[in-house]
Amino acid sequence: MHEFNSEVEELAKEVLAYSLHRLKSDPPLDGPRSAEDLFKEVGNTITAKGLGGHQALEVFTSVLAKACISTDHPRNLAFIPSAPSEHANLFDLVVGASSLYGGSWQEGAGAVFAENQALQWLIDLAKLPSSAGGVFVQGGTIGNLSALVVARAQARKKHPLVTRFAIACSAEAHSSIASAAMVMDVELLKIEVSESGKLIGEDVASAIDAFEALVDVRVCAVVATGGTTNLGIIDDIAGIGKVARDRGIWFHVDGAYGLAALCAPSVRSHFDGVELADSFIVDPHKWLFAPFDACALVYRNPELAKEVHQQKASYLDTLHDDSWSPSDYAINLTRRTRGLPFWFSLAANGTDAYTQAVEQSITVAKQAAELIKNHPNLTLLCEPELSIVAFTVNGWKIEDYAKWSESLLEKQIGFIPYSSHKGQPILRFAIVNPWTTIADIEFILATL
Ligand SMILES: *Cc1c(COP(=O)(O)O)cnc(C)c1O
């Protein structure tokens, strides 16, 4: 029945050899090409008879792979890049080879058990009660949406006569919060941040009270950001958490990028108040050295999530006993056991290695900020609170930023698209890769 014939065996060797090569060597930066261009080179790869594994692999390795920017290159500091550990990447191969079903305990018990231990590490770091639990979903966007849907269900229970709800967040909150509000068809109450770039508890209190007094809408969730994506600024989590608690409103902490630093003693206190969260997210694919795509979504009381997210169908009845099925805790049913590469790396390397690696990014960010402050052409936007360093180039217009960024990629030096802050173009280094050294930063700064 198993058709692992000699031809497949050969192909297995080729695939593993390529994987090993990619894992062992310094990643190339590479870059995008147009669809026309790619078509000219590879044509239509989907044919009635098939190309055969060898040929299809060749198309990928020699053309298609090179048209993808390596997110783990040490001078790819764009958006939030990624830096999976060798252990995590290797275990992704195992996950791929094992056909694990991660939706239910019945089918995936062993894998789900391991994923839950990895979640427990995050739960303990956040100091949530031991009853907390959750699931690894595809990304922060789905994590935020899944949590906010539960928040609204709670608000509906409390306010059965209210028909309109709103999500309160900062003006600097990630775009996925606005996207969740749109999908949920709820209002978005955006609150201005203080001078420091942080959303402050008092401002949240007055904004919510004014909003609810004026319009016939109740706030069903307050979102604090534990490390903004653009600048890595952490909101006043304790203050906001208290405001939400006092009003009986669900408190969600979006820490897709920053909550990784819960394991870093040098900044842990900046997250004080996260223990008040009804839910939080953190993406191991951002700063916890796991491959795409993995977001840890955690609830203080997972039973509330199950009430909302458990899918009911006759063919699913056998799943609904008291066991822990990950599909019950988010907008998902079938799921890849995407938390396993993270679990394996954490289990193999130990949590101290994580602390050390995250601290290292923070240190490199601080050193980069010093270099920028001492650079004649550059102005640091703000002291990095985590591992994002933002700055401007004196006298540059947006076209200059665009040209520089394009040429940096063309010369295969680095990938650093410009961003913006308060309507002005900026550059930012998002440092999450332990292989990014201060020498890499110097190399980039030498071009400015
Ligand atoms: C990246 C990010 C998200 C979205 O996460 P995805 O995994 O890209 O869906 C949400 N919130 C914050 C703060 C982020 O940095």
Short mmCIF file of C-alpha atoms and ligand atoms in Angstrom, two decimals:
data_model
loop_
_atom_site.label_atom_id
_atom_site.label_comp_id
_atom_site.label_asym_id
_atom_site.label_seq_id
_atom_site.Cartn_x
_atom_site.Cartn_y
_atom_site.Cartn_z
CA MET A 1 0.00 0.00 0.00
CA HIS A 2 2.87 2.32 0.81
CA GLU A 3 4.41 3.43 -2.47
CA PHE A 4 7.75 4.46 -1.16
CA ASN A 5 9.53 3.00 -4.17
CA SER A 6 13.12 3.64 -5.17
CA GLU A 7 12.15 6.72 -7.14
CA VAL A 8 10.49 8.30 -4.11
CA GLU A 9 13.48 7.27 -2.04
CA GLU A 10 15.76 9.15 -4.43
CA LEU A 11 13.50 12.18 -4.26
CA ALA A 12 13.49 11.99 -0.46
CA LYS A 13 17.26 12.22 -0.52
CA GLU A 14 17.12 15.23 -2.81
CA VAL A 15 14.51 17.00 -0.71
CA LEU A 16 16.39 16.33 2.51
CA ALA A 17 19.69 17.36 0.92
CA TYR A 18 18.17 20.66 -0.21
CA SER A 19 16.60 21.21 3.22
CA LEU A 20 19.88 20.48 4.93
CA HIS A 21 21.72 22.82 2.60
CA ARG A 22 19.20 25.61 3.26
CA LEU A 23 19.47 25.06 7.01
CA LYS A 24 23.26 24.89 7.07
CA SER A 25 24.27 27.76 4.82
CA ASP A 26 23.88 31.48 5.32
CA PRO A 27 20.47 32.29 3.90
CA PRO A 28 20.52 34.29 0.67
CA LEU A 29 18.49 37.50 0.80
CA ASP A 30 17.01 37.12 -2.73
CA GLY A 31 14.06 39.18 -3.91
CA PRO A 32 10.75 39.24 -5.76
CA ARG A 33 10.21 38.96 -9.52
CA SER A 34 7.13 39.67 -11.59
CA ALA A 35 4.67 36.90 -12.41
CA GLU A 36 5.35 37.45 -16.13
CA ASP A 37 9.03 37.04 -15.57
CA LEU A 38 8.57 33.88 -13.55
CA PHE A 39 6.18 32.45 -16.11
CA LYS A 40 8.73 33.07 -18.85
CA GLU A 41 11.19 31.01 -16.92
CA VAL A 42 9.12 28.11 -15.60
CA GLY A 43 5.97 28.10 -17.73
CA ASN A 44 2.90 26.26 -16.49
CA THR A 45 4.06 23.77 -13.90
CA ILE A 46 0.68 22.07 -13.60
CA THR A 47 0.39 19.49 -16.34
CA ALA A 48 -1.72 16.38 -16.99
CA LYS A 49 1.22 13.98 -16.72
CA GLY A 50 3.15 15.82 -14.02
CA LEU A 51 6.74 17.04 -14.09
CA GLY A 52 8.00 14.36 -11.76
CA GLY A 53 9.35 15.16 -8.32
CA HIS A 54 12.91 15.80 -9.45
CA GLN A 55 11.89 18.35 -12.06
CA ALA A 56 9.33 20.07 -9.82
CA LEU A 57 11.94 20.36 -7.09
CA GLU A 58 14.39 21.78 -9.58
CA VAL A 59 11.84 24.45 -10.61
CA PHE A 60 11.43 25.38 -6.97
CA THR A 61 15.06 25.41 -5.90
CA SER A 62 16.53 27.06 -8.97
CA VAL A 63 13.83 29.64 -9.71
CA LEU A 64 10.90 29.98 -7.33
CA ALA A 65 12.79 29.83 -4.03
CA LYS A 66 15.11 32.58 -5.29
CA ALA A 67 12.12 34.82 -5.92
CA CYS A 68 11.28 34.78 -2.20
CA ILE A 69 13.01 37.04 0.29
CA SER A 70 14.54 35.01 3.12
CA THR A 71 12.89 36.26 6.28
CA ASP A 72 15.70 34.73 8.36
CA HIS A 73 18.54 36.68 6.73
CA PRO A 74 20.34 38.58 9.52
CA ARG A 75 20.01 41.87 7.63
CA ASN A 76 16.34 41.38 6.83
CA LEU A 77 15.02 43.83 9.42
CA ALA A 78 11.73 44.52 7.63
CA PHE A 79 8.26 44.47 9.20
CA ILE A 80 8.81 41.77 11.82
CA PRO A 81 11.05 39.17 10.18
CA SER A 82 11.54 35.66 11.54
CA ALA A 83 14.39 33.57 12.86
CA PRO A 84 13.37 29.98 13.48
CA SER A 85 15.88 27.98 15.48
CA GLU A 86 17.52 25.01 13.79
CA HIS A 87 15.61 22.73 16.13
CA ALA A 88 12.28 24.32 15.28
CA ASN A 89 12.93 24.16 11.54
CA LEU A 90 14.06 20.56 11.71
CA PHE A 91 11.00 19.56 13.65
CA ASP A 92 8.81 21.24 11.04
CA LEU A 93 10.07 18.53 8.70
CA VAL A 94 8.86 15.92 11.19
CA VAL A 95 5.47 17.59 11.47
CA GLY A 96 5.22 17.61 7.69
CA ALA A 97 6.12 13.94 7.47
CA SER A 98 3.74 12.80 10.19
CA SER A 99 0.22 13.76 9.03
CA LEU A 100 -0.75 14.86 12.50
CA TYR A 101 -4.26 16.19 13.01
CA GLY A 102 -4.23 18.97 15.56
CA GLY A 103 -7.94 19.77 15.82
CA SER A 104 -8.94 17.27 18.47
CA TRP A 105 -7.57 15.41 21.46
CA GLN A 106 -9.00 12.18 20.11
CA GLU A 107 -6.80 12.29 17.03
CA GLY A 108 -3.84 14.34 18.18
CA ALA A 109 -3.51 13.74 21.93
CA GLY A 110 0.26 13.46 22.07
CA ALA A 111 0.86 16.46 19.86
CA VAL A 112 -1.75 18.57 21.63
CA PHE A 113 -0.25 17.60 24.99
CA ALA A 114 3.13 18.93 23.82
CA GLU A 115 1.62 22.12 22.36
CA ASN A 116 -0.17 22.71 25.65
CA GLN A 117 3.08 22.46 27.60
CA ALA A 118 4.59 25.11 25.34
CA LEU A 119 1.49 27.28 25.92
CA GLN A 120 1.86 26.68 29.65
CA TRP A 121 5.32 28.23 29.58
CA LEU A 122 3.80 31.42 28.17
CA ILE A 123 0.88 31.27 30.61
CA ASP A 124 3.28 31.02 33.54
CA LEU A 125 5.43 33.87 32.21
CA ALA A 126 2.30 36.02 32.01
CA LYS A 127 1.27 34.88 35.52
CA LEU A 128 -2.19 33.86 34.45
CA PRO A 129 -3.95 31.26 36.62
CA SER A 130 -3.25 27.60 35.90
CA SER A 131 -6.78 27.21 34.54
CA ALA A 132 -5.74 29.34 31.55
CA GLY A 133 -5.32 27.66 28.18
CA GLY A 134 -5.55 28.17 24.48
CA VAL A 135 -4.44 27.11 21.05
CA PHE A 136 -1.84 27.85 18.40
CA VAL A 137 -3.59 29.55 15.51
CA GLN A 138 -2.30 30.73 12.17
CA GLY A 139 -1.26 34.22 13.18
CA GLY A 140 -1.95 37.22 15.35
CA THR A 141 -4.74 38.33 13.08
CA ILE A 142 -6.77 35.17 13.66
CA GLY A 143 -5.72 35.14 17.32
CA ASN A 144 -6.99 38.65 17.93
CA LEU A 145 -10.24 38.00 16.05
CA SER A 146 -10.89 34.72 17.88
CA ALA A 147 -10.36 36.37 21.28
CA LEU A 148 -12.43 39.45 20.46
CA VAL A 149 -15.36 37.32 19.30
CA VAL A 150 -15.35 35.66 22.74
CA ALA A 151 -15.17 39.10 24.35
CA ARG A 152 -18.29 40.19 22.49
CA ALA A 153 -20.15 37.03 23.47
CA GLN A 154 -19.42 37.86 27.11
CA ALA A 155 -20.65 41.42 26.66
CA ARG A 156 -23.84 40.14 25.04
CA LYS A 157 -24.49 37.97 28.09
CA LYS A 158 -24.03 40.96 30.38
CA HIS A 159 -26.03 43.38 28.25
CA PRO A 160 -28.77 41.38 26.54
CA LEU A 161 -30.55 44.49 25.32
CA VAL A 162 -27.54 46.17 23.74
CA THR A 163 -27.29 45.73 20.00
CA ARG A 164 -24.12 47.67 19.16
CA PHE A 165 -20.70 46.97 20.59
CA ALA A 166 -17.26 48.51 20.19
CA ILE A 167 -13.64 47.51 20.62
CA ALA A 168 -11.43 50.10 22.31
CA CYS A 169 -7.76 50.24 21.36
CA SER A 170 -5.01 52.75 20.75
CA ALA A 171 -4.51 54.67 17.56
CA GLU A 172 -1.24 52.74 17.27
CA ALA A 173 -2.86 49.29 17.63
CA HIS A 174 -2.12 46.76 14.91
CA SER A 175 -4.29 46.86 11.76
CA SER A 176 -5.66 43.41 12.64
CA ILE A 177 -7.76 44.97 15.42
CA ALA A 178 -9.53 47.23 12.92
CA SER A 179 -9.85 44.25 10.64
CA ALA A 180 -11.44 42.19 13.46
CA ALA A 181 -13.88 45.02 14.19
CA MET A 182 -14.87 45.06 10.54
CA VAL A 183 -15.34 41.28 10.34
CA MET A 184 -17.36 41.36 13.58
CA ASP A 185 -19.31 44.41 12.43
CA VAL A 186 -18.60 46.29 15.64
CA GLU A 187 -17.39 49.85 16.15
CA LEU A 188 -13.78 50.74 16.77
CA LEU A 189 -12.99 53.29 19.46
CA LYS A 190 -9.47 54.49 18.70
CA ILE A 191 -7.84 56.33 21.55
CA GLU A 192 -4.86 58.64 21.12
CA VAL A 193 -1.60 57.64 22.75
CA SER A 194 0.30 59.88 25.12
CA GLU A 195 3.47 61.80 24.29
CA SER A 196 5.46 58.65 25.07
CA GLY A 197 3.59 56.70 22.40
CA LYS A 198 1.82 54.62 25.04
CA LEU A 199 -1.88 54.18 25.55
CA ILE A 200 -2.53 55.22 29.16
CA GLY A 201 -5.17 53.80 31.50
CA GLU A 202 -6.69 57.18 32.43
CA ASP A 203 -7.14 58.10 28.77
CA VAL A 204 -8.87 54.80 28.15
CA ALA A 205 -11.19 55.42 31.11
CA SER A 206 -12.24 58.87 29.97
CA ALA A 207 -12.57 57.82 26.32
CA ILE A 208 -14.80 54.85 27.16
CA ASP A 209 -16.97 56.81 29.57
CA ALA A 210 -17.45 59.66 27.10
CA PHE A 211 -18.15 57.26 24.24
CA GLU A 212 -20.73 55.21 26.14
CA ALA A 213 -22.45 58.35 27.44
CA LEU A 214 -22.80 59.81 23.97
CA VAL A 215 -23.77 56.85 21.83
CA ASP A 216 -25.87 53.79 22.33
CA VAL A 217 -22.88 51.48 22.07
CA ARG A 218 -21.13 49.41 24.75
CA VAL A 219 -17.44 48.67 24.70
CA CYS A 220 -17.08 44.87 24.68
CA ALA A 221 -13.27 44.69 24.71
CA VAL A 222 -10.29 46.84 25.54
CA VAL A 223 -7.09 46.00 23.71
CA ALA A 224 -3.66 46.95 25.02
CA THR A 225 -0.67 46.45 22.76
CA GLY A 226 2.32 44.72 24.32
CA GLY A 227 4.86 46.08 21.88
CA THR A 228 3.58 48.05 18.89
CA THR A 229 4.62 46.66 15.54
CA ASN A 230 6.04 49.91 14.22
CA LEU A 231 8.04 51.11 17.23
CA GLY A 232 7.92 48.35 19.84
CA ILE A 233 6.22 50.56 22.43
CA ILE A 234 4.39 48.84 25.29
CA ASP A 235 1.11 50.36 26.46
CA ASP A 236 0.31 51.04 30.12
CA ILE A 237 -0.92 47.47 30.45
CA ALA A 238 -1.54 47.59 34.23
CA GLY A 239 -3.47 50.87 34.00
CA ILE A 240 -5.57 49.78 31.06
CA GLY A 241 -6.20 46.38 32.62
CA LYS A 242 -7.54 48.02 35.76
CA VAL A 243 -9.83 50.31 33.79
CA ALA A 244 -11.24 47.33 31.90
CA ARG A 245 -11.66 45.28 35.10
CA ASP A 246 -13.39 48.14 36.94
CA ARG A 247 -15.94 48.36 34.15
CA GLY A 248 -16.39 44.61 33.71
CA ILE A 249 -15.02 44.81 30.17
CA TRP A 250 -12.94 42.04 28.55
CA PHE A 251 -9.24 42.88 28.57
CA HIS A 252 -7.15 41.60 25.66
CA VAL A 253 -3.40 42.07 25.29
CA ASP A 254 -2.08 41.99 21.74
CA GLY A 255 1.53 40.92 22.20
CA ALA A 256 2.03 39.29 18.80
CA TYR A 257 5.54 40.69 18.61
CA GLY A 258 6.44 41.99 22.06
CA LEU A 259 5.11 39.49 24.58
CA ALA A 260 7.99 37.21 23.59
CA ALA A 261 10.01 39.45 25.89
CA LEU A 262 8.04 38.20 28.90
CA CYS A 263 11.00 35.83 29.19
CA ALA A 264 13.52 38.70 29.25
CA PRO A 265 14.17 39.89 32.82
CA SER A 266 15.53 43.28 31.66
CA VAL A 267 12.09 44.34 30.35
CA ARG A 268 9.67 42.00 32.14
CA SER A 269 8.35 44.77 34.39
CA HIS A 270 7.15 46.73 31.32
CA PHE A 271 4.49 44.05 30.91
CA ASP A 272 3.18 44.28 34.46
CA GLY A 273 -0.58 44.01 34.39
CA VAL A 274 -0.61 41.34 31.70
CA GLU A 275 -1.78 39.01 34.48
CA LEU A 276 -5.09 40.91 34.37
CA ALA A 277 -5.72 39.82 30.77
CA ASP A 278 -8.81 37.83 29.86
CA SER A 279 -6.91 36.84 26.73
CA PHE A 280 -3.58 37.50 25.09
CA ILE A 281 -1.67 36.53 21.99
CA VAL A 282 1.99 36.14 21.12
CA ASP A 283 3.39 34.94 17.79
CA PRO A 284 6.24 32.42 18.22
CA HIS A 285 6.90 33.00 14.50
CA LYS A 286 7.95 36.55 15.30
CA TRP A 287 10.36 36.64 18.22
CA LEU A 288 10.26 33.13 19.68
CA PHE A 289 12.28 31.39 16.99
CA ALA A 290 9.51 29.27 15.47
CA PRO A 291 8.74 28.91 11.77
CA PHE A 292 5.57 30.37 10.22
CA ASP A 293 2.84 30.17 11.08
CA ALA A 294 2.17 30.10 14.79
CA CYS A 295 0.31 32.41 17.14
CA ALA A 296 -0.25 31.37 20.73
CA LEU A 297 -3.76 32.44 21.75
CA VAL A 298 -4.43 32.19 25.48
CA TYR A 299 -7.61 32.68 27.52
CA ARG A 300 -7.86 33.18 31.26
CA ASN A 301 -11.03 31.09 31.16
CA PRO A 302 -10.95 28.79 28.13
CA GLU A 303 -14.49 27.54 28.86
CA LEU A 304 -15.83 30.90 27.65
CA ALA A 305 -13.99 30.43 24.36
CA LYS A 306 -15.34 26.91 23.97
CA GLU A 307 -18.93 28.17 24.36
CA VAL A 308 -18.33 30.41 21.37
CA HIS A 309 -15.99 28.49 19.10
CA GLN A 310 -16.93 24.82 19.41
CA GLN A 311 -18.40 23.66 16.12
CA LYS A 312 -21.40 21.41 16.28
CA ALA A 313 -22.23 18.84 13.61
CA SER A 314 -23.43 15.27 13.76
CA TYR A 315 -20.18 13.94 12.37
CA LEU A 316 -18.27 15.76 15.13
CA ASP A 317 -20.35 14.43 18.04
CA THR A 318 -17.78 11.82 19.07
CA LEU A 319 -15.27 14.59 19.72
CA HIS A 320 -17.35 16.41 22.28
CA ASP A 321 -16.40 14.80 25.52
CA ASP A 322 -14.42 16.50 28.28
CA SER A 323 -11.08 16.26 26.51
CA TRP A 324 -9.16 19.27 25.28
CA SER A 325 -9.71 19.88 21.58
CA PRO A 326 -7.78 22.84 20.16
CA SER A 327 -10.43 23.48 17.52
CA ASP A 328 -12.80 24.54 20.34
CA TYR A 329 -10.80 27.64 21.18
CA ALA A 330 -10.54 29.65 17.97
CA ILE A 331 -11.97 30.15 14.52
CA ASN A 332 -10.64 26.87 13.17
CA LEU A 333 -11.48 23.19 12.88
CA THR A 334 -8.84 21.23 10.99
CA ARG A 335 -5.48 22.47 12.06
CA ARG A 336 -1.84 21.67 11.59
CA THR A 337 -0.04 21.03 14.89
CA ARG A 338 1.78 24.28 14.26
CA GLY A 339 2.86 24.68 17.85
CA LEU A 340 5.05 21.57 17.68
CA PRO A 341 8.20 23.09 16.11
CA PHE A 342 8.07 25.71 18.87
CA TRP A 343 7.54 23.02 21.51
CA PHE A 344 10.41 20.90 20.20
CA SER A 345 12.86 23.77 20.17
CA LEU A 346 11.78 24.89 23.63
CA ALA A 347 12.02 21.34 24.98
CA ALA A 348 15.40 20.72 23.35
CA ASN A 349 17.11 24.04 24.09
CA GLY A 350 15.50 24.89 27.41
CA THR A 351 13.88 28.17 28.36
CA ASP A 352 17.18 29.79 29.44
CA ALA A 353 18.28 29.77 25.81
CA TYR A 354 15.12 31.72 24.94
CA THR A 355 15.79 34.29 27.62
CA GLN A 356 19.32 34.70 26.38
CA ALA A 357 18.35 35.02 22.71
CA VAL A 358 15.62 37.60 23.38
CA GLU A 359 17.92 39.60 25.65
CA GLN A 360 20.49 39.57 22.89
CA SER A 361 18.11 41.24 20.41
CA ILE A 362 17.35 43.87 23.04
CA THR A 363 21.06 44.52 23.53
CA VAL A 364 21.75 44.80 19.78
CA ALA A 365 18.83 47.23 19.50
CA LYS A 366 20.30 49.39 22.26
CA GLN A 367 23.71 49.36 20.60
CA ALA A 368 22.13 50.24 17.25
CA ALA A 369 20.35 53.18 18.89
CA GLU A 370 23.71 54.45 20.19
CA LEU A 371 25.27 54.20 16.73
CA ILE A 372 22.35 56.13 15.27
CA LYS A 373 22.59 58.84 17.92
CA ASN A 374 26.27 59.28 17.09
CA HIS A 375 25.73 59.22 13.32
CA PRO A 376 25.95 62.67 11.71
CA ASN A 377 23.11 62.06 9.21
CA LEU A 378 20.62 60.25 11.40
CA THR A 379 18.11 61.11 14.12
CA LEU A 380 16.82 58.46 16.51
CA LEU A 381 13.03 58.62 16.80
CA CYS A 382 12.86 57.23 20.35
CA GLU A 383 14.85 54.99 22.65
CA PRO A 384 13.96 51.39 21.79
CA GLU A 385 11.80 49.85 24.49
CA LEU A 386 12.15 46.36 22.99
CA SER A 387 14.06 45.47 19.82
CA ILE A 388 12.74 47.91 17.22
CA VAL A 389 14.95 50.88 16.40
CA ALA A 390 13.32 53.70 14.45
CA PHE A 391 15.06 56.73 13.00
CA THR A 392 15.04 59.30 10.22
CA VAL A 393 17.71 60.41 7.79
CA ASN A 394 18.28 64.15 8.02
CA GLY A 395 16.94 65.99 5.00
CA TRP A 396 15.54 62.94 3.22
CA LYS A 397 12.22 62.91 1.42
CA ILE A 398 10.10 59.83 0.90
CA GLU A 399 11.65 59.26 -2.56
CA ASP A 400 15.11 59.13 -0.99
CA TYR A 401 13.98 56.48 1.48
CA ALA A 402 12.37 54.45 -1.29
CA LYS A 403 15.45 54.66 -3.50
CA TRP A 404 17.82 53.68 -0.68
CA SER A 405 15.69 50.75 0.36
CA GLU A 406 15.41 49.46 -3.19
CA SER A 407 19.13 49.71 -3.77
CA LEU A 408 19.87 47.98 -0.44
CA LEU A 409 17.92 44.93 -1.59
CA GLU A 410 19.33 45.12 -5.10
CA LYS A 411 22.86 45.02 -3.72
CA GLN A 412 21.75 42.18 -1.43
CA ILE A 413 22.93 44.13 1.61
CA GLY A 414 19.67 44.07 3.50
CA PHE A 415 15.90 44.35 3.36
CA ILE A 416 14.63 47.49 5.06
CA PRO A 417 11.56 49.08 3.51
CA TYR A 418 10.66 52.49 4.90
CA SER A 419 7.77 52.92 7.28
CA SER A 420 6.08 56.06 8.58
CA HIS A 421 5.35 57.72 11.89
CA LYS A 422 2.96 60.65 12.31
CA GLY A 423 2.86 61.02 8.56
CA GLN A 424 6.65 61.23 8.20
CA PRO A 425 8.74 58.53 6.53
CA ILE A 426 11.05 56.63 8.88
CA LEU A 427 13.41 53.69 8.77
CA ARG A 428 13.17 50.93 11.30
CA PHE A 429 15.26 47.94 12.24
CA ALA A 430 13.14 45.13 13.68
CA ILE A 431 15.70 42.92 15.39
CA VAL A 432 14.43 39.44 16.26
CA ASN A 433 17.21 37.34 14.79
CA PRO A 434 19.99 36.11 17.09
CA TRP A 435 22.30 36.12 14.06
CA THR A 436 21.84 39.85 13.59
CA THR A 437 24.97 41.38 15.11
CA ILE A 438 26.03 44.95 15.64
CA ALA A 439 28.40 44.43 12.68
CA ASP A 440 25.33 43.87 10.47
CA ILE A 441 23.87 47.14 11.73
CA GLU A 442 27.17 48.95 11.07
CA PHE A 443 27.24 47.52 7.57
CA ILE A 444 23.79 48.97 6.89
CA LEU A 445 24.46 52.31 8.57
CA ALA A 446 27.60 52.73 6.42
CA THR A 447 25.27 53.15 3.42
CA LEU A 448 23.51 56.13 4.98
C1 LIG B 1 2.22 41.08 13.63
C2 LIG B 1 1.21 41.58 14.54
C3 LIG B 1 -0.12 41.17 14.44
C4 LIG B 1 -0.58 40.26 13.33
O1 LIG B 1 -0.02 39.02 13.42
P1 LIG B 1 0.03 38.04 12.15
O2 LIG B 1 0.71 36.84 12.70
O3 LIG B 1 0.84 38.75 11.10
O4 LIG B 1 -1.36 37.80 11.71
C5 LIG B 1 -1.02 41.63 15.37
N1 LIG B 1 -0.63 42.46 16.34
C6 LIG B 1 0.63 42.89 16.47
C7 LIG B 1 0.98 43.83 17.59
C8 LIG B 1 1.60 42.47 15.57
O5 LIG B 1 2.86 42.90 15.69
#
